[in-house]
Coordinates of C-alpha atoms in Angstrom, one line a residue:
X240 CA 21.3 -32.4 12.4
X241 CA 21.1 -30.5 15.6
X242 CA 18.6 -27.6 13.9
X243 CA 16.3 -30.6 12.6
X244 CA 16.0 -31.6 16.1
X245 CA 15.3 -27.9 17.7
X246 CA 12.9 -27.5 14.7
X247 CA 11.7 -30.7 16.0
X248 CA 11.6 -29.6 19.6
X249 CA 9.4 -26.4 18.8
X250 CA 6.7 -28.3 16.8
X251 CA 6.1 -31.4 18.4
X252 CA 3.2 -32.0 17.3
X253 CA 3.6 -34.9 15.6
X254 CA 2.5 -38.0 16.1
X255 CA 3.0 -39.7 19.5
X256 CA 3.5 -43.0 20.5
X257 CA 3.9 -44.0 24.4
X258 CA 7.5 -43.7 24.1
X259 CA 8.7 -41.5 21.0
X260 CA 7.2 -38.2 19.6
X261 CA 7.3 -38.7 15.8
X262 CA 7.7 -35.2 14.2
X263 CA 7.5 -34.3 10.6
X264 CA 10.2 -32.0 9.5
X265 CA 10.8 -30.4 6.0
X266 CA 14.3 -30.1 4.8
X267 CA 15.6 -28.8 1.4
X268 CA 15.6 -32.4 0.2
X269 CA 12.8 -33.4 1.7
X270 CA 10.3 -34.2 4.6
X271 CA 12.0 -36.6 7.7
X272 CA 10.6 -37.8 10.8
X273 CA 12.6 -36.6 13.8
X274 CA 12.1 -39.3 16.9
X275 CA 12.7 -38.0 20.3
X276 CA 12.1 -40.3 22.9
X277 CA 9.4 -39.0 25.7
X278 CA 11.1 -38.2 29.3
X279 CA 10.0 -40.1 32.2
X280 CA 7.9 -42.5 30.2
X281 CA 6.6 -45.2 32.1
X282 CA 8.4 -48.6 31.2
X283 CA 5.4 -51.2 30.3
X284 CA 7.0 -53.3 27.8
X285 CA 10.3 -55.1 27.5
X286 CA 12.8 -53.8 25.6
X287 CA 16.2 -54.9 25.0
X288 CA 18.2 -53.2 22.7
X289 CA 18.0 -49.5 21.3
X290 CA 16.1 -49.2 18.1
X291 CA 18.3 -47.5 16.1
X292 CA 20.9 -50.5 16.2
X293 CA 17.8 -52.9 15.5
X294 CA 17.1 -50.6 12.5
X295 CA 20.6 -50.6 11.6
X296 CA 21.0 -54.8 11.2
X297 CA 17.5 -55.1 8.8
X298 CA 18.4 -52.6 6.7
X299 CA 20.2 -55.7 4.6
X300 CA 17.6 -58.1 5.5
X301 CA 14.1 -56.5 6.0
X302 CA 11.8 -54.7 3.5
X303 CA 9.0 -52.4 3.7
X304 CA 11.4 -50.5 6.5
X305 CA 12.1 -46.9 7.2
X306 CA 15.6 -45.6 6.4
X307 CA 17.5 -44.7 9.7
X308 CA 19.5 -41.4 8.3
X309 CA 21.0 -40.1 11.6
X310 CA 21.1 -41.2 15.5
X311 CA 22.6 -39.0 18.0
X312 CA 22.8 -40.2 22.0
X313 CA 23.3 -36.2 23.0
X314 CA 20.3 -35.4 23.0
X315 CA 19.0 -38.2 22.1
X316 CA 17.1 -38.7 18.9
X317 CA 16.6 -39.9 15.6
X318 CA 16.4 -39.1 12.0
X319 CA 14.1 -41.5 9.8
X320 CA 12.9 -41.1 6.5
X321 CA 10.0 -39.4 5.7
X322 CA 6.9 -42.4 4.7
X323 CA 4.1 -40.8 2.3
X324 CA 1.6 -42.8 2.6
X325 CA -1.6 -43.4 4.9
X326 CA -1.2 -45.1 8.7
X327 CA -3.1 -48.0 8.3
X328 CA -5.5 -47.1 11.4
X329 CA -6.4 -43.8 10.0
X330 CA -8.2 -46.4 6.2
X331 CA -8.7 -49.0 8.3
X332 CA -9.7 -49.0 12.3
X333 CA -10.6 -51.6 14.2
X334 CA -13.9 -53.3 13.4
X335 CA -13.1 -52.8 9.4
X336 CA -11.2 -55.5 7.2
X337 CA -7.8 -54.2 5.9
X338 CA -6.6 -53.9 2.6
X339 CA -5.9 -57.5 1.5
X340 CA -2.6 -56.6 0.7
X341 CA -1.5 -56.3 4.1
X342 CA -2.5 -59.8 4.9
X343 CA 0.4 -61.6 2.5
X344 CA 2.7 -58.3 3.8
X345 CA 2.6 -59.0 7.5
X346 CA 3.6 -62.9 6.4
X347 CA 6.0 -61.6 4.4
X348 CA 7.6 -59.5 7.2
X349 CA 7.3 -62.6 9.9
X350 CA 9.5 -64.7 7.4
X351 CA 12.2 -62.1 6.6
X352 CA 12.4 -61.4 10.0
X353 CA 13.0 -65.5 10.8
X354 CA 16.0 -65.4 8.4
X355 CA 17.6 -62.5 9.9
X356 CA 20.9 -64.3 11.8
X357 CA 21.6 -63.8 15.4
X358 CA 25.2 -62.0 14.7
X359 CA 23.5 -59.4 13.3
X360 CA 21.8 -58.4 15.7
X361 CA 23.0 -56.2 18.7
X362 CA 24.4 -57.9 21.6
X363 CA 21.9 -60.1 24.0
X364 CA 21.0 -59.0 27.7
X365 CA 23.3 -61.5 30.0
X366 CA 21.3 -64.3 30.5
X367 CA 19.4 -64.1 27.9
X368 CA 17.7 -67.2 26.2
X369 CA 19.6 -68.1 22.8
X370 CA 18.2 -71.6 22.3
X371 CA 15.0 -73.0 21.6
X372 CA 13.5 -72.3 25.3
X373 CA 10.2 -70.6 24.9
X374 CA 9.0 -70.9 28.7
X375 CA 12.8 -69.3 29.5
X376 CA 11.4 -66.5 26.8
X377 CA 7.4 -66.1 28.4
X378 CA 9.2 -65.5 32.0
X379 CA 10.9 -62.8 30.6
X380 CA 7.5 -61.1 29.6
X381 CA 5.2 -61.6 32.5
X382 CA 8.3 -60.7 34.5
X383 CA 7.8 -57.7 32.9
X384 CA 4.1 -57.4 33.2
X385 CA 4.4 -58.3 37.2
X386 CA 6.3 -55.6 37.2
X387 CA 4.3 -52.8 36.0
X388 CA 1.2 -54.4 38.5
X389 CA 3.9 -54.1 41.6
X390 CA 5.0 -50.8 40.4
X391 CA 1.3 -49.4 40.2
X392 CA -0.5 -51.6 42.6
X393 CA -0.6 -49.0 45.3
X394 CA -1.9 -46.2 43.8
X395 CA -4.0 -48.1 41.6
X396 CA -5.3 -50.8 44.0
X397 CA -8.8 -49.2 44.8
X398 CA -9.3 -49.3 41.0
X399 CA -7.5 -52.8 40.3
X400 CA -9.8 -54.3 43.0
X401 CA -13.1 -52.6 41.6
X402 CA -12.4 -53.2 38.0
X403 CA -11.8 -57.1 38.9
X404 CA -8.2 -57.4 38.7
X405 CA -7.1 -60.0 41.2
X406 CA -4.3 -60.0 43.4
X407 CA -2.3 -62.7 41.4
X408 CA -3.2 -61.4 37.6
X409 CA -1.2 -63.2 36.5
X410 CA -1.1 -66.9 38.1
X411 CA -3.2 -68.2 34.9
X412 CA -0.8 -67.6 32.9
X413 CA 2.3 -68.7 34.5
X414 CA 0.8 -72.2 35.5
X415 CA 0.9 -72.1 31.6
X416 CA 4.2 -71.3 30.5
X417 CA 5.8 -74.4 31.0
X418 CA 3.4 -75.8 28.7
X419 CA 5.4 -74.0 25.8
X420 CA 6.7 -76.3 23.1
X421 CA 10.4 -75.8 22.2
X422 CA 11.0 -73.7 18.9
X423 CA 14.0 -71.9 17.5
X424 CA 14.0 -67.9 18.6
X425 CA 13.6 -66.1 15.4
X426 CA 14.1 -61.6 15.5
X427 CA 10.7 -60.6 16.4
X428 CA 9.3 -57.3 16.0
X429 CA 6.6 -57.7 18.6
X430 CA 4.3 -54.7 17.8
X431 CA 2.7 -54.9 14.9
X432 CA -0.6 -53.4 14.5
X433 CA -2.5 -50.4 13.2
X434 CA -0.7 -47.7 14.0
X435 CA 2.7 -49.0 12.9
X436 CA 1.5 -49.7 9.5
X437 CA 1.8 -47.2 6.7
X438 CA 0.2 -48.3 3.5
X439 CA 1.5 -47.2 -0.1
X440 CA 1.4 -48.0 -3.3
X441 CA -0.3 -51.2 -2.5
X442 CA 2.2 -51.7 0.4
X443 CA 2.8 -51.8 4.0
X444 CA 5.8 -50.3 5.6
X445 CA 6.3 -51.1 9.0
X446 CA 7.2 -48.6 11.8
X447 CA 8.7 -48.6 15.0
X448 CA 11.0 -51.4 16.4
X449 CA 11.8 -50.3 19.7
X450 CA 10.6 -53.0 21.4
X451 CA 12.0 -55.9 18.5
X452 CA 13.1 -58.6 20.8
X453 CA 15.0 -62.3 20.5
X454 CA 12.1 -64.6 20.9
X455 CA 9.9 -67.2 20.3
X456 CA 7.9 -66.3 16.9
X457 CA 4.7 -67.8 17.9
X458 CA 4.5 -64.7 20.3
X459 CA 5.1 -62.7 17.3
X460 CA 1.8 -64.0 15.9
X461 CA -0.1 -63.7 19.5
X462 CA 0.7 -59.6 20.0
X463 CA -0.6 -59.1 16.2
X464 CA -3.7 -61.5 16.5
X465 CA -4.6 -59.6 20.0
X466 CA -3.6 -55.6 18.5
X467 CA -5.5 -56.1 14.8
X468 CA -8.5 -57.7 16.1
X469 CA -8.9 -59.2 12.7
X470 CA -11.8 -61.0 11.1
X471 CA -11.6 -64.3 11.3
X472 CA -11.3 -64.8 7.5
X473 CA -8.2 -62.4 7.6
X474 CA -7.0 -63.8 10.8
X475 CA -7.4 -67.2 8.9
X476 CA -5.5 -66.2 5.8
X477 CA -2.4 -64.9 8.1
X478 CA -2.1 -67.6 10.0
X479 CA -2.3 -69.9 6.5
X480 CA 0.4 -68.0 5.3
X481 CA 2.0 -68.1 8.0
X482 CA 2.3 -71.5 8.6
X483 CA 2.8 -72.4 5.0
X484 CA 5.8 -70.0 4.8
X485 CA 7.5 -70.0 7.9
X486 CA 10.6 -72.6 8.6
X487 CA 8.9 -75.8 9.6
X488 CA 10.6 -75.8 13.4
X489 CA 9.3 -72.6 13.7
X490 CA 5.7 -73.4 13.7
X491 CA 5.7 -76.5 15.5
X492 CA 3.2 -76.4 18.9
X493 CA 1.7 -73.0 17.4
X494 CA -1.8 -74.3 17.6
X495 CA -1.4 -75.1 21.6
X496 CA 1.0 -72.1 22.3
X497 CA -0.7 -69.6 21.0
X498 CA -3.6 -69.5 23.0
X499 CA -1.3 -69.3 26.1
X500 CA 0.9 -66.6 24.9
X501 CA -2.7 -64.9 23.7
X502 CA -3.7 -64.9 27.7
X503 CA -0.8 -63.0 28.5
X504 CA -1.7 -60.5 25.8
X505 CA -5.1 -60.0 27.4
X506 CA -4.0 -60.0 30.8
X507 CA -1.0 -57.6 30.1
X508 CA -3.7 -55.2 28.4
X509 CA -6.1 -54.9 31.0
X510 CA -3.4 -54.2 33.5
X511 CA -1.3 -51.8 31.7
X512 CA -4.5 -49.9 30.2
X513 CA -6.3 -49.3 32.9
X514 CA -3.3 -47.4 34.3
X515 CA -2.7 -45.9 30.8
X516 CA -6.0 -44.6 30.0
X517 CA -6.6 -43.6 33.6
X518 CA -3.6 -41.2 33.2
X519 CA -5.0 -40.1 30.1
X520 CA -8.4 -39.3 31.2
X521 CA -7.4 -37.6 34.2
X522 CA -5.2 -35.5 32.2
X523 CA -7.8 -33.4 31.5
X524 CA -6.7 -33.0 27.9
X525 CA -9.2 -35.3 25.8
X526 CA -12.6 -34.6 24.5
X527 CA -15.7 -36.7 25.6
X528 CA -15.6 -38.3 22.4
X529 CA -11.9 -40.0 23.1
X530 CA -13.1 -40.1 26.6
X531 CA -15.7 -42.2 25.3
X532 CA -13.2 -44.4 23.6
X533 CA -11.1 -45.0 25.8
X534 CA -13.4 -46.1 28.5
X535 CA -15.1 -48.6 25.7
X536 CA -11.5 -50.0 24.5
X537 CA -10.9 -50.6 28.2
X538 CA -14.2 -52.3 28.7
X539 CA -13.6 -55.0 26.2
X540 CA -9.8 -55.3 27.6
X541 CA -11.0 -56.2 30.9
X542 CA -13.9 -58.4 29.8
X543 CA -11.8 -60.1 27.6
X544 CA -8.8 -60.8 30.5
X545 CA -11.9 -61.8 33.0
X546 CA -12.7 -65.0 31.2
X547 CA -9.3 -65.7 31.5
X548 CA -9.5 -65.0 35.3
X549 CA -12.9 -66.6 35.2
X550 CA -15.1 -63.4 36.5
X551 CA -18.7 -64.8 36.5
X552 CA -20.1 -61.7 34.8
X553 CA -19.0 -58.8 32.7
X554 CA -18.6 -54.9 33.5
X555 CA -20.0 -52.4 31.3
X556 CA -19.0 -49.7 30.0
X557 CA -20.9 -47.3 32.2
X558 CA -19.2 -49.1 35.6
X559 CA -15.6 -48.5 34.0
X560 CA -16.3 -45.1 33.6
X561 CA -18.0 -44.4 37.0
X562 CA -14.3 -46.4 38.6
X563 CA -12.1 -44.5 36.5
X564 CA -13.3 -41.3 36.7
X565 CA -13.2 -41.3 40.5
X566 CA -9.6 -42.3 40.1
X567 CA -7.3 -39.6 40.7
X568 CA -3.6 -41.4 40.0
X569 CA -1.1 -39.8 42.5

């Protein structure tokens, strides 16, 4: 397994994700995917266990996963199989309606993951919240979240401040969490969206689990409502299903709580993309077209967190870029 990984090493030019590099690899029985996580990646999300034990309890449990074939911790890396089929992103981008098919399949996966039992799952952080305590849950993401603004707030605060982040991003949302209606913890996968779809044969198979957590299921629904940016008939139809299929004690509150775990969402994106995508441009690697895109995505982020920190107007898209391109991030 060590050549597929040097083979892996010299291409690597797969398929990147903030964390991994996803690299296709042929072998004499076939194409795999070597995963090598990224040195010195910047830590933005909360993550509790290592993927490849995550991966390891669904297979039982879970369809419409990839195959984990090899793990090794020196060096580290892993060995998946090989998924022909089309990333959903690349068929279907945001702004365009999916394949219906993946509507009843992301409801499908929400459910299996709900049955999965806690003893199969890899050990808990200490402390952890077991029971049904959703605002003991929230703390642990915004904790999270306050921790990337602290950890960039100094280099970043000339931007922060001009882009209309406030000095407390994220008081709104904490005077919320206790709000939070109690509901069992179900395995969620908490990353769902376009790019860690691949659709075949009238399927989806779902990608990348690094950052699978113990949790309240509601926020399961809240991060892929806020990364599909459905339409509201499709939106509609997996929250139906959703509701209709999930164990009753579940869904109870979802109506109230999602909204509150959605404000995080919103506020977690504008902070941790204007750092991202600042990186990114600076870089000095992208063309004016992704340029371009980037500096519209993170437009709407931060319009969409300043209702929730009540901005009386919007930025455009020209006043992002003017901020962010005078940015140099040390």
């Amino acid at each position: 397994m060590l050549d597929l990984y040097n083979t892996a090493v010299q291409a690597r030019n797969g398929a990147s994700g903030f964390y991994n590099d996803n690299v296709r690899v042929d072998t004499p029985s076939g194409p795999v995917i070597v995963r090598i996580p990224i040195a010195g990646a910047d830590t933005m999300d909360l993550r509790i266990w290592p993927e490849q034990d995550v991966l390891a309890a669904l297979a039982p449990c879970v369809a419409h996963v990839p195959k984990l074939l090899h793990v090794s911790q020196e060096p580290p890396f892993q060995v998946h199989e090989f998924i022909a089929g089309d990333v959903l992103d690349s068929i279907a981008p945001r702004g365009s309606r999916v394949p219906p098919a993946v509507l009843g399949d992301v409801v499908e996966l929400f459910v299996q993951l709900a049955r999965v039992p806690l003893d199969r799952l890899p050990e808990l952080p200490p402390s952890w919240p077991v029971i049904a305590d959703p605002p003991a849950f929230a703390a642990r993401l915004s904790d999270v979240t306050a921790q990337v603004y602290d950890t960039f707030h100094d280099s970043y605060q000339s931007l922060f401040t001009a882009l209309g982040i406030p000095d407390d991003p994220l008081a709104p949302v904490l005077a919320r969490w206790p709000e939070l209606a109690p509901r069992p913890f179900t395995l969620v996968h908490a990353d769902v969206h376009r790019k860690n779809m691949i659709f075949r044969d009238g399927h989806v198979m779902f990608l990348d689990w690094e950052l699978a957590l113990w949790g309240d299921p509601v926020y399961e629904l809240a991060v892929h409502f806020h990364k599909m940016s459905y339409y509201d008939d499709e939106r509609q139809s997996v929250l139906d299903g959703w509701v209709s299929n999930m164990p009753a004690q579940c869904t109870q509150g979802w109506d109230h709580d999602l909204d509150i775990y959605l404000a995080h969402e919103r506020v977690k994106s504008a902070i941790v993309d204007t750092v991202r995508y600042t990186q990114l441009i600076s870089g000095g690697q992208l063309s004016s077209a992704e340029k371009d895109q980037l500096i519209g995505k993170l437009t709407r982020k931060l319009n969409t967190a300043g209702m929730i920190w009540k901005w009386s107007a919007p930025v455009s898209t020209a006043y992002v870029e003017t901020q962010v391109q005078k940015t140099r991030p040390l």
